[in-house]
PDB file of C-alpha atoms in Angstrom:
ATOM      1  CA  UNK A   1     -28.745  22.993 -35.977  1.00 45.00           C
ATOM      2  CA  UNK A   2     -26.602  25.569 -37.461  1.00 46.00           C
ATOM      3  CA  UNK A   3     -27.545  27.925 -34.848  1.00 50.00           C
ATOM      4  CA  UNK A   4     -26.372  25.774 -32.174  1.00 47.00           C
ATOM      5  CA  UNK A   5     -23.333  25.293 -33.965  1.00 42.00           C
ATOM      6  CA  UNK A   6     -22.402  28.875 -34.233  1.00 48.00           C
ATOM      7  CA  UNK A   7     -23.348  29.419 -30.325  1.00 51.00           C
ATOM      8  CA  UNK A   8     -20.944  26.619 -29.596  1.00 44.00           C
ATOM      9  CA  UNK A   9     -18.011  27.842 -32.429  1.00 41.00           C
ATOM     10  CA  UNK A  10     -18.353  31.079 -30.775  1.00 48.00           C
ATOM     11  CA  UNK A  11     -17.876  29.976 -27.426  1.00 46.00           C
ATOM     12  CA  UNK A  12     -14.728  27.842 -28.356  1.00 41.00           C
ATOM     13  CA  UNK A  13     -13.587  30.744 -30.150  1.00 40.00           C
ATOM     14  CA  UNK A  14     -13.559  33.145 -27.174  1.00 44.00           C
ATOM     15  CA  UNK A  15     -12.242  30.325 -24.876  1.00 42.00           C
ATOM     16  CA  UNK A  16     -15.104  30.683 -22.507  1.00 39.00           C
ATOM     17  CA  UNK A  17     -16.960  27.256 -21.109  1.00 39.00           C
ATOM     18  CA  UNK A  18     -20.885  28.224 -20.874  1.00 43.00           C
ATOM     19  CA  UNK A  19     -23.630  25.331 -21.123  1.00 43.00           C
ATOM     20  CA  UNK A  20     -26.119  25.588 -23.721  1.00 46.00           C
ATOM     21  CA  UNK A  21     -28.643  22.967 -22.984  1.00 45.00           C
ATOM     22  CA  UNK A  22     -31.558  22.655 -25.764  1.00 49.00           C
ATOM     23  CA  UNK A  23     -35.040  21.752 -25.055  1.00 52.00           C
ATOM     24  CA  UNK A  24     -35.361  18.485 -24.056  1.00 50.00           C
ATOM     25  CA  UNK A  25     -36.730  17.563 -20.934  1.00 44.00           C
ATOM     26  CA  UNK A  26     -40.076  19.136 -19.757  1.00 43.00           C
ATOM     27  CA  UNK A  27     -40.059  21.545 -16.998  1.00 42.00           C
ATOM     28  CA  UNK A  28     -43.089  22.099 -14.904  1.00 41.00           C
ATOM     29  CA  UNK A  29     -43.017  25.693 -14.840  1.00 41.00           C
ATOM     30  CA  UNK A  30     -45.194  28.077 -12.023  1.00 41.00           C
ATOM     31  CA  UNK A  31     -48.871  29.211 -13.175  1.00 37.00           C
ATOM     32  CA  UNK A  32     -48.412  32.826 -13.898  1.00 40.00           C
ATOM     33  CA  UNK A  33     -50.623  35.226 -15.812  1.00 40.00           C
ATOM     34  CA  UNK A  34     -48.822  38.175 -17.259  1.00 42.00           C
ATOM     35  CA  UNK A  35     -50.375  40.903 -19.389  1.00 45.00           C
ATOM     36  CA  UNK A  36     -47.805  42.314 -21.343  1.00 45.00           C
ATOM     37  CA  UNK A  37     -49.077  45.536 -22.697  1.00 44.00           C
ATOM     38  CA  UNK A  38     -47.476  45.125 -25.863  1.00 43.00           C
ATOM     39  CA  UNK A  39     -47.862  42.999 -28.841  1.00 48.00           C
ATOM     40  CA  UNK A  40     -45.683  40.595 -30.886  1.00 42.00           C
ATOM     41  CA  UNK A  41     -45.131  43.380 -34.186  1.00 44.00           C
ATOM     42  CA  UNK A  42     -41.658  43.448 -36.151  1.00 43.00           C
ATOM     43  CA  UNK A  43     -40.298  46.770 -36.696  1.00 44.00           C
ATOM     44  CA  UNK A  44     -37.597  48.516 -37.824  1.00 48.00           C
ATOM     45  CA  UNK A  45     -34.395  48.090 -35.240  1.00 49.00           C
ATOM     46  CA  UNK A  46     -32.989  51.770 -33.339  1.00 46.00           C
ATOM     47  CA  UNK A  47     -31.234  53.674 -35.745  1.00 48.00           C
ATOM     48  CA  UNK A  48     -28.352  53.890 -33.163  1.00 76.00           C
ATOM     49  CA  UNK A  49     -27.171  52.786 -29.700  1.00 87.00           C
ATOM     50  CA  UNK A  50     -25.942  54.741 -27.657  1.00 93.00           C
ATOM     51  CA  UNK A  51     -23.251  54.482 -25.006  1.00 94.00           C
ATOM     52  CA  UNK A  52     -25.998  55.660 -22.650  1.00 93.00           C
ATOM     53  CA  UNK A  53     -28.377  52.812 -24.268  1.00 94.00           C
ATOM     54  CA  UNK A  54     -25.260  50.027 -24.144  1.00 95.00           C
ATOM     55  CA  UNK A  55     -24.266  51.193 -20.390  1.00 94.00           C
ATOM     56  CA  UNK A  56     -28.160  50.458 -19.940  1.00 94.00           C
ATOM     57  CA  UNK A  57     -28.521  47.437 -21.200  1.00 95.00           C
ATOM     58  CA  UNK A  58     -24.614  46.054 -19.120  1.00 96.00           C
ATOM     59  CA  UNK A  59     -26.685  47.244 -16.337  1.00 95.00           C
ATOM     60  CA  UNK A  60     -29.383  44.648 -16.448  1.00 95.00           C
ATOM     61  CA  UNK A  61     -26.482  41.935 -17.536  1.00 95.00           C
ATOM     62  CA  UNK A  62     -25.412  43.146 -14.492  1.00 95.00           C
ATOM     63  CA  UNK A  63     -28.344  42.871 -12.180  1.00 94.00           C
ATOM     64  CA  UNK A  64     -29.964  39.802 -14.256  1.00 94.00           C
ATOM     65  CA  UNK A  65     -27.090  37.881 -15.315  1.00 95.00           C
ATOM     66  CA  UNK A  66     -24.145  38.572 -13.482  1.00 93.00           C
ATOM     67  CA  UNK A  67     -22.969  34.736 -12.132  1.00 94.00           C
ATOM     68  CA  UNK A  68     -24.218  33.411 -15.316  1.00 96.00           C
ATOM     69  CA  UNK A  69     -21.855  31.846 -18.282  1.00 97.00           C
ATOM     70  CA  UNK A  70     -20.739  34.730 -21.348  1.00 98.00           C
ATOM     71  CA  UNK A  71     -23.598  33.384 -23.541  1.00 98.00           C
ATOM     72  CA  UNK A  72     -25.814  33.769 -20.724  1.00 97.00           C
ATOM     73  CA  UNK A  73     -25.311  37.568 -20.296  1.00 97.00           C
ATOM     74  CA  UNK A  74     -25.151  37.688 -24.804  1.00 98.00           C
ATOM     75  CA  UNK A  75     -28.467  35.962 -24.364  1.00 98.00           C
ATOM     76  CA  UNK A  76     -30.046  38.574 -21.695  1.00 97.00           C
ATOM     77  CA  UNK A  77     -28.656  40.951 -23.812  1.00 97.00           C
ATOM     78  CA  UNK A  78     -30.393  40.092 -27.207  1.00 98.00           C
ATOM     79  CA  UNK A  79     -33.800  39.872 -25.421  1.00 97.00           C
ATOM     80  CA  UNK A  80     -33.210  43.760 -24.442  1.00 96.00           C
ATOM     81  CA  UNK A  81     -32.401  44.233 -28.543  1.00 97.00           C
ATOM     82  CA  UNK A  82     -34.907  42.552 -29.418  1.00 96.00           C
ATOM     83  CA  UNK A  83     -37.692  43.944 -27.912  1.00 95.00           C
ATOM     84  CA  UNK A  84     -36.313  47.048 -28.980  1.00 95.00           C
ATOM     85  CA  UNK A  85     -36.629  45.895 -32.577  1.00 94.00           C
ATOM     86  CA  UNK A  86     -39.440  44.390 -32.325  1.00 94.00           C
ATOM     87  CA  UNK A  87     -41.711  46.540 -30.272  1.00 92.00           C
ATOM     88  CA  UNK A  88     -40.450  49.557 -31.690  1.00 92.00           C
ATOM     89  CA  UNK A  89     -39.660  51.119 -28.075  1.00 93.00           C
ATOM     90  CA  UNK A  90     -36.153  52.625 -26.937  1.00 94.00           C
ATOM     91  CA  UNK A  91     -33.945  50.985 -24.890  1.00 93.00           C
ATOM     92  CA  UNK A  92     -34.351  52.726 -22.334  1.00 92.00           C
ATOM     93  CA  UNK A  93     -38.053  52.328 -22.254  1.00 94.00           C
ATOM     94  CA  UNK A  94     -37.708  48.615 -22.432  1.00 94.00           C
ATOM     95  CA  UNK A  95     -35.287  48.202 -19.846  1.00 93.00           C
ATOM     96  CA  UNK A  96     -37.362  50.292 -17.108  1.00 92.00           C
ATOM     97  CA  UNK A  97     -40.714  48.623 -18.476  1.00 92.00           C
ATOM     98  CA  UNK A  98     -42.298  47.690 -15.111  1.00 91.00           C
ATOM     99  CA  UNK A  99     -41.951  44.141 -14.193  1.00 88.00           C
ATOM    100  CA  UNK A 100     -39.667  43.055 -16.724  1.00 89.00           C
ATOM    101  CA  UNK A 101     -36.002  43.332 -16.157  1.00 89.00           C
ATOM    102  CA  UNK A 102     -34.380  43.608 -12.807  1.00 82.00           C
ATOM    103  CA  UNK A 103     -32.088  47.083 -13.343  1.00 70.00           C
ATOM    104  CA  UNK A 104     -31.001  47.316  -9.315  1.00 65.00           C
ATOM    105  CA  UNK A 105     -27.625  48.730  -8.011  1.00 63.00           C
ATOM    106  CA  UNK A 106     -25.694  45.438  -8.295  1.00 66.00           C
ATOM    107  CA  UNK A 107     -22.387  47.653  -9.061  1.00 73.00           C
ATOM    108  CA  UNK A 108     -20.783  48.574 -11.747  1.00 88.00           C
ATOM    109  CA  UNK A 109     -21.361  46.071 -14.699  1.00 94.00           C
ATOM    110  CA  UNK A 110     -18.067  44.110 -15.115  1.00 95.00           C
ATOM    111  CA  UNK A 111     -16.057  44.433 -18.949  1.00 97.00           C
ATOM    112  CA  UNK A 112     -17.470  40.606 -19.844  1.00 97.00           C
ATOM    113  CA  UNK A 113     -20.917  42.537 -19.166  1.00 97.00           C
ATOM    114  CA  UNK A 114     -19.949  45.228 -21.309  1.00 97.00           C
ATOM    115  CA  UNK A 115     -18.487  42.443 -23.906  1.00 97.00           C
ATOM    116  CA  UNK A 116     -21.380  40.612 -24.138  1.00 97.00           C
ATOM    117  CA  UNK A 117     -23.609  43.525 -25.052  1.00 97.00           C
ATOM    118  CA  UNK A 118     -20.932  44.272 -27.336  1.00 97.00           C
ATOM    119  CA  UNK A 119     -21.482  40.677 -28.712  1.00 97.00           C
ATOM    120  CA  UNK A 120     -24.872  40.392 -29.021  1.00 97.00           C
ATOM    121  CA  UNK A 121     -24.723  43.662 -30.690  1.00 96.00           C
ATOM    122  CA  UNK A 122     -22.349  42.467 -33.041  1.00 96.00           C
ATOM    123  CA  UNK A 123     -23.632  38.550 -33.800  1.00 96.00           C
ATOM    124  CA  UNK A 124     -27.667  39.444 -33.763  1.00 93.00           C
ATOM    125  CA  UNK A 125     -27.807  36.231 -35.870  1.00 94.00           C
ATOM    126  CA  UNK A 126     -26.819  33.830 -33.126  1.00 94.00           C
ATOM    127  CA  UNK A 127     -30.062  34.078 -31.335  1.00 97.00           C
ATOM    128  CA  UNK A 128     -33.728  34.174 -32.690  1.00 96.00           C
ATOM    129  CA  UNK A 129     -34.855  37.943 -33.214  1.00 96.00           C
ATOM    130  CA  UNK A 130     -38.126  36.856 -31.110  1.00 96.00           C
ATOM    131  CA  UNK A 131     -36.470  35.711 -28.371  1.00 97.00           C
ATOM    132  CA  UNK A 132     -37.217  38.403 -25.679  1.00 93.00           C
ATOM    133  CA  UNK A 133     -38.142  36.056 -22.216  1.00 95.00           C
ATOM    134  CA  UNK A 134     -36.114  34.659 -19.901  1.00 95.00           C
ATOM    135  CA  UNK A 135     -37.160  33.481 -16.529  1.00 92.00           C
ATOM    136  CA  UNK A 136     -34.769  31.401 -13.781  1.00 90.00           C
ATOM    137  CA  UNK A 137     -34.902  28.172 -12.961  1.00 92.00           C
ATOM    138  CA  UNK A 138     -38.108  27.552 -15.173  1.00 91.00           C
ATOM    139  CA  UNK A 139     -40.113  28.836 -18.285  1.00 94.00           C
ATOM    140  CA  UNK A 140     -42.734  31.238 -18.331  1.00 89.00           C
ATOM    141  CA  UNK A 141     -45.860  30.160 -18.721  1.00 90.00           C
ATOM    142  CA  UNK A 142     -46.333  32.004 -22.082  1.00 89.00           C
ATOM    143  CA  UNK A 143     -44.271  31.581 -25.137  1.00 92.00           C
ATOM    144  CA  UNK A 144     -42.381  29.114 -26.385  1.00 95.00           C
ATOM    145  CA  UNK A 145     -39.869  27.281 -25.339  1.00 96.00           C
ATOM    146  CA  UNK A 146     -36.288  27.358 -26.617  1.00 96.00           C
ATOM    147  CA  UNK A 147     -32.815  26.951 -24.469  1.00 96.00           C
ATOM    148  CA  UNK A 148     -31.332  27.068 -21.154  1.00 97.00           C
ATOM    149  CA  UNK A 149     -28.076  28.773 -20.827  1.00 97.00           C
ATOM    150  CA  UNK A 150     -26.247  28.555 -17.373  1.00 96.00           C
ATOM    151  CA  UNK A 151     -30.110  28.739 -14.843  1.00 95.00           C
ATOM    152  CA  UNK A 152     -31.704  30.739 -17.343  1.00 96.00           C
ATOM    153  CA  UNK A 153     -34.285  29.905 -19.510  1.00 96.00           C
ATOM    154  CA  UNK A 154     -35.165  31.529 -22.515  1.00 97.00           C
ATOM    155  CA  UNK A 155     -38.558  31.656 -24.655  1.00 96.00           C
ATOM    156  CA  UNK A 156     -39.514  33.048 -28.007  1.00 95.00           C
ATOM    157  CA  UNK A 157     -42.872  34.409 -29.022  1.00 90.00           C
TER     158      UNK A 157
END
C-alpha cells in the first residue's frame, strides 16, 4: 500500500499521467523456458555509476521503453539496477547479457529517458529491489507477479 502510494505521489508530483495497474486480473501468459545463468543472491550495489553506465542504461529506456508512461521507463530502469545489485555484475554486463534487454539503435535516448534513470537512481525505494523482469503484453512464465505500468509487465523473483 504505501508503495503504491508513493508511485502515485510521485507521479502527481512531476505532473506526468502514467497507469499503474496492480495485479488483479490473471493473464494467460506464453509457455517459455528460460535458463537464466544466474541466481537470485543479494549483494552489495556498484560503488559508482558512471555517465558511461547511466548513458547505458537511457539506452535500453530507449530501445525497451521509449512510448511507454515516465514510471514505465523508472521501472525498466530499476530492473537494470537491480540486477546490478543483486547479481553483483556491472552495468554494462547486465545490459548486453544475451537475451535480456533489447539495447538496438533506436536514437538517441530522449532527456525523460535520461530523467527516469536519474529517478530510479535517486528513489530506489519506490520499486522492490527484486524486481528485475519485465515482459510486454504478458508475464513471464517465471517469477512472480507484481504490476503493469503502461504494456509492460513487471515480475519479482
Amino acid at each position: 500500500m504505501k508503495r503504491k502510494l508513493i508511485e502515485i505521489l510521485t507521479a502527481s508530483i512531476m505532473g506526468i499521467m502514467c497507469t499503474v495497474t496492480p495485479i488483479g486480473q490473471p493473464v494467460e501468459p506464453e509457455r517459455e523456458i528460460i535458463d537464466l545463468p544466474w541466481e537470485f543472491a543479494p549483494a552489495e550495489p556498484e560503488e559508482e555509476l558512471t555517465q558511461y553506465n547511466i548513458e547505458l542504461i537511457a539506452r535500453v529506456c530507449m530501445s525497451e521503453a521509449a512510448n511507454e508512461p515516465f514510471m514505465g521507463k523508472v521501472a525498466v530502469a530499476m530492473t537494470v539496477l537491480n540486477r546490478c545489485d543483486n547479481w553483483n555484475m556491472t552495468t554494462e554486463q547486465v545490459v548486453y547479457a544475451p537475451h535480456q534487454y533489447w539495447t538496438g539503435n533506436n536514437g538517441t535516448p530522449t532527456d525523460e529517458c535520461y530523467s527516469a534513470v536519474a529517478f530510479a537512481i535517486e528513489n530506489r525505494e519506490i520499486f522492490p529491489a527484486d524486481m528485475m523482469y519485465f515482459r510486454n503484453k504478458h508475464y513471464h512464465t517465471f517469477g512472480t507477479p507484481y504490476t503493469v505500468i503502461g504494456g509492460h509487465y513487471f515480475s519479482t523473483t
